[in-house]
Amino acid sequence: MNLNDMTIIAGPCVIESAELLDIVATELVRINALLGTDIIFKASFDKANRTSVRSFRGPGIDRGLQMLNDVKEKHGLRVLTDIHEAWQAEPAGQVCDILQIPAFLCRQTDLLVAAARTGRTVNIKKAQFLSGQDMKYPVEKAREAGAKDVWLTERGNMMGYNNLVVDFRNISDMLQIVPTVIMDCTHSVQRPGGSDGKTGGDRRFVPSMALAAKAFGATGWFFEVHPTPDQGLSDAANMLELDKLEELVKRLLKE
């Protein structure tokens, strides 16, 4: 695959602190310089769909967008964040290059329309209950609202309770809808709600997810990364160790 055709997104699940964002962004800049990549920085200002009401959600939209803008200005990285309500699209679009629609919300018409009207790229994550072919309808909503650039992201399907499986055929199906199809390699190894009020997971399988997706034609990869993921405040079990990202990106470039 040509390097220019690859989309790579990486960053911590949620904004925990300015220090964390700086550590991760500094490493992404280093990898970009070393490998010639253009990794997009990702972090959430609010995790509105946490399992428990007691779970950490983030700094909120005002402080969170300021912190993401600081990353963009200091490190020169493109920035992605997710939105959960239609009113969040406009302020998020003033800062972020890509607006992401969470999987659980990918059929929410008002949310898709608001994201599309910002003029930013819209990345729609495929719901855990939909097929790849079903995603033509969310894409139609975004495009008819004016979105010029729409991406789709595979993140697995529910398999019974507290478990996900990935049908990699969805990647091929979604490539019939949009040219950019991303594999979410960390959320796809989750065990939703399966860890005493938190989402569990198994990061051991992240590299396998990435390489399998490449074999099925994925054009992009999404990795939640953290310098000490087991101490992370969200998605601790499935985030990839930050110091393993470079090697995995090298494998994707080579294999």
CSV table of C-alpha atoms in Angstrom, one decimal:
chain,number,residue,atom,x,y,z
A,1,MET,CA,0.0,0.0,0.0
A,2,ASN,CA,1.2,3.5,-0.9
A,3,LEU,CA,2.0,5.5,2.2
A,4,ASN,CA,-0.1,8.4,0.9
A,5,ASP,CA,-3.1,6.1,0.9
A,6,MET,CA,-2.8,5.1,4.6
A,7,THR,CA,-4.8,6.8,7.3
A,8,ILE,CA,-3.6,6.2,10.9
A,9,ILE,CA,-5.3,7.5,14.0
A,10,ALA,CA,-3.8,7.2,17.4
A,11,GLY,CA,-4.2,8.7,20.9
A,12,PRO,CA,-5.5,8.1,24.4
A,13,CYS,CA,-9.1,7.1,24.8
A,14,VAL,CA,-10.0,10.1,26.9
A,15,ILE,CA,-8.3,13.4,27.8
A,16,GLU,CA,-6.9,12.7,31.2
A,17,SER,CA,-4.4,15.6,31.5
A,18,ALA,CA,-2.5,18.1,29.3
A,19,GLU,CA,0.7,16.2,30.3
A,20,LEU,CA,-0.7,12.9,28.8
A,21,LEU,CA,-1.7,14.6,25.6
A,22,ASP,CA,1.8,16.1,25.2
A,23,ILE,CA,3.5,12.8,25.9
A,24,VAL,CA,1.4,11.0,23.2
A,25,ALA,CA,1.6,13.8,20.7
A,26,THR,CA,5.4,14.1,21.0
A,27,GLU,CA,5.7,10.4,20.2
A,28,LEU,CA,3.4,10.6,17.2
A,29,VAL,CA,5.4,13.5,15.8
A,30,ARG,CA,8.6,11.4,16.3
A,31,ILE,CA,7.1,8.4,14.5
A,32,ASN,CA,5.8,10.7,11.7
A,33,ALA,CA,9.3,12.1,11.2
A,34,LEU,CA,10.9,8.7,11.3
A,35,LEU,CA,8.5,6.8,9.0
A,36,GLY,CA,7.0,9.6,6.8
A,37,THR,CA,3.5,8.9,8.1
A,38,ASP,CA,0.8,11.5,9.0
A,39,ILE,CA,-0.7,10.0,12.1
A,40,ILE,CA,-3.8,11.9,13.3
A,41,PHE,CA,-4.1,12.6,17.0
A,42,LYS,CA,-7.3,11.3,18.7
A,43,ALA,CA,-8.7,11.9,22.2
A,44,SER,CA,-12.2,12.4,23.6
A,45,PHE,CA,-13.3,15.4,25.6
A,46,ASP,CA,-16.2,13.5,27.1
A,47,LYS,CA,-16.9,9.7,27.2
A,48,ALA,CA,-20.6,10.0,27.4
A,49,ASN,CA,-21.3,6.3,27.1
A,50,ARG,CA,-19.3,4.9,30.0
A,51,THR,CA,-20.7,1.7,31.6
A,52,SER,CA,-21.0,3.2,35.1
A,53,VAL,CA,-22.2,6.6,36.3
A,54,ARG,CA,-19.0,6.6,38.5
A,55,SER,CA,-16.6,6.2,35.6
A,56,PHE,CA,-14.3,9.1,34.5
A,57,ARG,CA,-15.7,11.0,31.5
A,58,GLY,CA,-13.1,13.7,30.7
A,59,PRO,CA,-12.8,17.5,31.1
A,60,GLY,CA,-15.9,18.4,29.1
A,61,ILE,CA,-16.2,20.2,25.8
A,62,ASP,CA,-14.9,23.7,26.6
A,63,ARG,CA,-11.7,22.6,28.4
A,64,GLY,CA,-11.3,19.6,26.2
A,65,LEU,CA,-11.4,21.4,22.9
A,66,GLN,CA,-8.9,24.0,24.2
A,67,MET,CA,-6.5,21.2,25.1
A,68,LEU,CA,-7.0,19.6,21.7
A,69,ASN,CA,-6.3,23.0,20.1
A,70,ASP,CA,-3.1,23.3,22.1
A,71,VAL,CA,-2.0,19.9,20.7
A,72,LYS,CA,-2.7,21.0,17.2
A,73,GLU,CA,-0.9,24.3,17.5
A,74,LYS,CA,2.1,23.0,19.5
A,75,HIS,CA,2.7,19.8,17.5
A,76,GLY,CA,1.2,20.5,14.1
A,77,LEU,CA,-0.9,17.3,14.1
A,78,ARG,CA,-4.3,16.9,12.6
A,79,VAL,CA,-6.8,16.2,15.4
A,80,LEU,CA,-9.9,14.0,15.7
A,81,THR,CA,-12.5,13.8,18.4
A,82,ASP,CA,-15.9,12.2,18.8
A,83,ILE,CA,-19.2,14.0,19.4
A,84,HIS,CA,-22.3,12.6,21.1
A,85,GLU,CA,-24.9,15.4,20.6
A,86,ALA,CA,-25.7,17.5,17.6
A,87,TRP,CA,-24.9,20.8,19.3
A,88,GLN,CA,-21.3,19.7,19.9
A,89,ALA,CA,-20.6,19.5,16.2
A,90,GLU,CA,-20.1,23.3,15.5
A,91,PRO,CA,-17.6,24.0,18.4
A,92,ALA,CA,-15.8,20.7,17.8
A,93,GLY,CA,-15.6,21.5,14.1
A,94,GLN,CA,-13.9,24.8,14.8
A,95,VAL,CA,-10.9,22.9,16.3
A,96,CYS,CA,-10.9,19.4,14.9
A,97,ASP,CA,-10.1,18.2,11.4
A,98,ILE,CA,-12.2,15.1,11.7
A,99,LEU,CA,-15.4,14.6,13.6
A,100,GLN,CA,-16.1,11.0,14.7
A,101,ILE,CA,-19.6,9.5,15.2
A,102,PRO,CA,-19.6,6.8,17.9
A,103,ALA,CA,-20.7,3.4,16.9
A,104,PHE,CA,-23.8,3.4,19.2
A,105,LEU,CA,-24.9,6.7,17.6
A,106,CYS,CA,-24.2,6.0,13.9
A,107,ARG,CA,-27.9,6.1,13.0
A,108,GLN,CA,-28.7,9.4,14.8
A,109,THR,CA,-29.7,11.6,11.9
A,110,ASP,CA,-29.4,14.9,13.6
A,111,LEU,CA,-25.9,14.1,14.8
A,112,LEU,CA,-24.8,13.0,11.3
A,113,VAL,CA,-26.3,16.1,9.7
A,114,ALA,CA,-24.7,18.5,12.2
A,115,ALA,CA,-21.3,16.9,11.7
A,116,ALA,CA,-21.6,17.0,8.0
A,117,ARG,CA,-22.6,20.7,8.0
A,118,THR,CA,-19.3,21.7,9.6
A,119,GLY,CA,-17.5,20.9,6.4
A,120,ARG,CA,-15.1,18.7,8.3
A,121,THR,CA,-14.3,15.0,7.5
A,122,VAL,CA,-16.8,12.8,9.2
A,123,ASN,CA,-15.7,9.4,10.4
A,124,ILE,CA,-18.7,7.1,11.2
A,125,LYS,CA,-18.0,4.1,13.3
A,126,LYS,CA,-20.1,1.0,12.4
A,127,ALA,CA,-22.5,0.0,15.1
A,128,GLN,CA,-21.9,-3.3,16.9
A,129,PHE,CA,-25.4,-4.3,15.6
A,130,LEU,CA,-25.0,-3.4,11.9
A,131,SER,CA,-23.4,-5.0,8.9
A,132,GLY,CA,-21.0,-3.3,6.6
A,133,GLN,CA,-23.6,-3.0,4.0
A,134,ASP,CA,-26.0,-1.3,6.4
A,135,MET,CA,-23.6,1.6,6.6
A,136,LYS,CA,-24.7,3.0,3.3
A,137,TYR,CA,-27.6,4.7,5.0
A,138,PRO,CA,-25.5,6.7,7.6
A,139,VAL,CA,-23.2,7.7,4.7
A,140,GLU,CA,-26.2,8.9,2.7
A,141,LYS,CA,-27.4,11.1,5.6
A,142,ALA,CA,-24.0,12.7,5.9
A,143,ARG,CA,-23.5,13.2,2.2
A,144,GLU,CA,-27.0,14.7,1.6
A,145,ALA,CA,-26.3,17.1,4.5
A,146,GLY,CA,-23.2,18.3,2.6
A,147,ALA,CA,-20.3,16.2,3.8
A,148,LYS,CA,-17.6,15.9,1.1
A,149,ASP,CA,-15.4,13.4,2.9
A,150,VAL,CA,-16.9,10.5,4.8
A,151,TRP,CA,-14.9,7.6,6.3
A,152,LEU,CA,-16.2,4.4,7.8
A,153,THR,CA,-14.7,2.4,10.7
A,154,GLU,CA,-15.1,-1.2,11.6
A,155,ARG,CA,-15.0,-2.1,15.3
A,156,GLY,CA,-16.6,-5.5,15.6
A,157,ASN,CA,-20.1,-6.9,16.2
A,158,MET,CA,-21.7,-8.1,19.4
A,159,MET,CA,-21.4,-11.8,19.9
A,160,GLY,CA,-23.7,-12.7,22.8
A,161,TYR,CA,-23.1,-10.8,26.0
A,162,ASN,CA,-19.8,-8.9,26.8
A,163,ASN,CA,-18.0,-10.0,23.7
A,164,LEU,CA,-17.2,-8.8,20.2
A,165,VAL,CA,-16.2,-10.5,17.1
A,166,VAL,CA,-14.9,-9.0,13.8
A,167,ASP,CA,-16.3,-10.1,10.5
A,168,PHE,CA,-13.5,-8.8,8.2
A,169,ARG,CA,-15.8,-9.1,5.2
A,170,ASN,CA,-17.4,-5.9,6.4
A,171,ILE,CA,-14.3,-4.0,5.3
A,172,SER,CA,-14.7,-5.1,1.7
A,173,ASP,CA,-18.4,-4.3,1.9
A,174,MET,CA,-17.8,-0.8,3.2
A,175,LEU,CA,-15.2,-0.1,0.6
A,176,GLN,CA,-18.0,-0.3,-1.9
A,177,ILE,CA,-19.6,2.7,-0.1
A,178,VAL,CA,-16.6,4.9,0.7
A,179,PRO,CA,-12.9,4.8,-0.3
A,180,THR,CA,-11.6,5.2,3.3
A,181,VAL,CA,-12.3,2.3,5.6
A,182,ILE,CA,-10.5,2.2,8.9
A,183,MET,CA,-10.0,-0.7,11.3
A,184,ASP,CA,-10.4,0.2,14.9
A,185,CYS,CA,-7.9,-2.3,16.3
A,186,THR,CA,-8.4,-1.5,20.0
A,187,HIS,CA,-12.1,-1.2,20.5
A,188,SER,CA,-12.6,-4.4,18.5
A,189,VAL,CA,-10.8,-6.3,21.3
A,190,GLN,CA,-13.1,-5.0,24.0
A,191,ARG,CA,-15.3,-7.0,26.2
A,192,PRO,CA,-18.1,-4.4,26.6
A,193,GLY,CA,-19.3,-4.0,30.2
A,194,GLY,CA,-17.6,-7.2,31.1
A,195,SER,CA,-15.3,-6.1,33.9
A,196,ASP,CA,-17.3,-5.2,37.0
A,197,GLY,CA,-19.0,-2.0,35.7
A,198,LYS,CA,-16.2,-1.3,33.2
A,199,THR,CA,-15.4,-2.5,29.7
A,200,GLY,CA,-12.7,-5.1,29.6
A,201,GLY,CA,-10.6,-6.3,26.7
A,202,ASP,CA,-7.4,-7.9,25.6
A,203,ARG,CA,-4.7,-5.8,23.9
A,204,ARG,CA,-2.7,-8.9,22.9
A,205,PHE,CA,-4.9,-9.2,19.8
A,206,VAL,CA,-4.4,-5.6,18.6
A,207,PRO,CA,-1.5,-6.4,16.1
A,208,SER,CA,-3.5,-9.3,14.7
A,209,MET,CA,-6.5,-7.2,14.2
A,210,ALA,CA,-4.4,-4.6,12.3
A,211,LEU,CA,-2.7,-7.1,10.0
A,212,ALA,CA,-5.8,-9.1,9.3
A,213,ALA,CA,-7.6,-5.9,8.4
A,214,LYS,CA,-4.8,-5.0,5.9
A,215,ALA,CA,-5.3,-8.4,4.3
A,216,PHE,CA,-9.0,-7.5,3.8
A,217,GLY,CA,-8.2,-4.2,2.1
A,218,ALA,CA,-8.5,-1.7,5.0
A,219,THR,CA,-7.1,1.7,4.1
A,220,GLY,CA,-6.7,3.0,7.7
A,221,TRP,CA,-6.1,2.0,11.3
A,222,PHE,CA,-7.2,3.4,14.6
A,223,PHE,CA,-5.2,2.7,17.8
A,224,GLU,CA,-6.0,4.0,21.3
A,225,VAL,CA,-2.6,4.3,22.9
A,226,HIS,CA,-1.3,5.2,26.4
A,227,PRO,CA,2.2,5.2,28.0
A,228,THR,CA,0.8,3.2,30.9
A,229,PRO,CA,-2.5,1.8,29.7
A,230,ASP,CA,-3.3,-0.3,32.8
A,231,GLN,CA,-3.5,3.0,34.6
A,232,GLY,CA,-5.6,4.6,32.0
A,233,LEU,CA,-9.0,6.1,33.1
A,234,SER,CA,-10.9,4.6,30.2
A,235,ASP,CA,-10.5,1.5,28.0
A,236,ALA,CA,-7.4,0.5,30.1
A,237,ALA,CA,-7.6,-3.2,29.1
A,238,ASN,CA,-7.5,-2.7,25.4
A,239,MET,CA,-5.4,0.4,24.8
A,240,LEU,CA,-2.0,-0.3,23.2
A,241,GLU,CA,1.2,0.6,25.0
A,242,LEU,CA,2.5,3.8,23.4
A,243,ASP,CA,6.0,2.4,23.0
A,244,LYS,CA,4.7,-0.4,20.8
A,245,LEU,CA,3.0,1.8,18.2
A,246,GLU,CA,6.1,2.4,16.1
A,247,GLU,CA,6.9,-1.2,15.6
A,248,LEU,CA,3.3,-2.0,14.6
A,249,VAL,CA,3.1,0.9,12.2
A,250,LYS,CA,6.4,-0.4,10.6
A,251,ARG,CA,4.8,-3.9,10.2
A,252,LEU,CA,1.8,-2.3,8.5
A,253,LEU,CA,4.0,-0.4,6.1
A,254,LYS,CA,6.1,-3.5,5.3
A,255,GLU,CA,3.8,-6.5,5.2
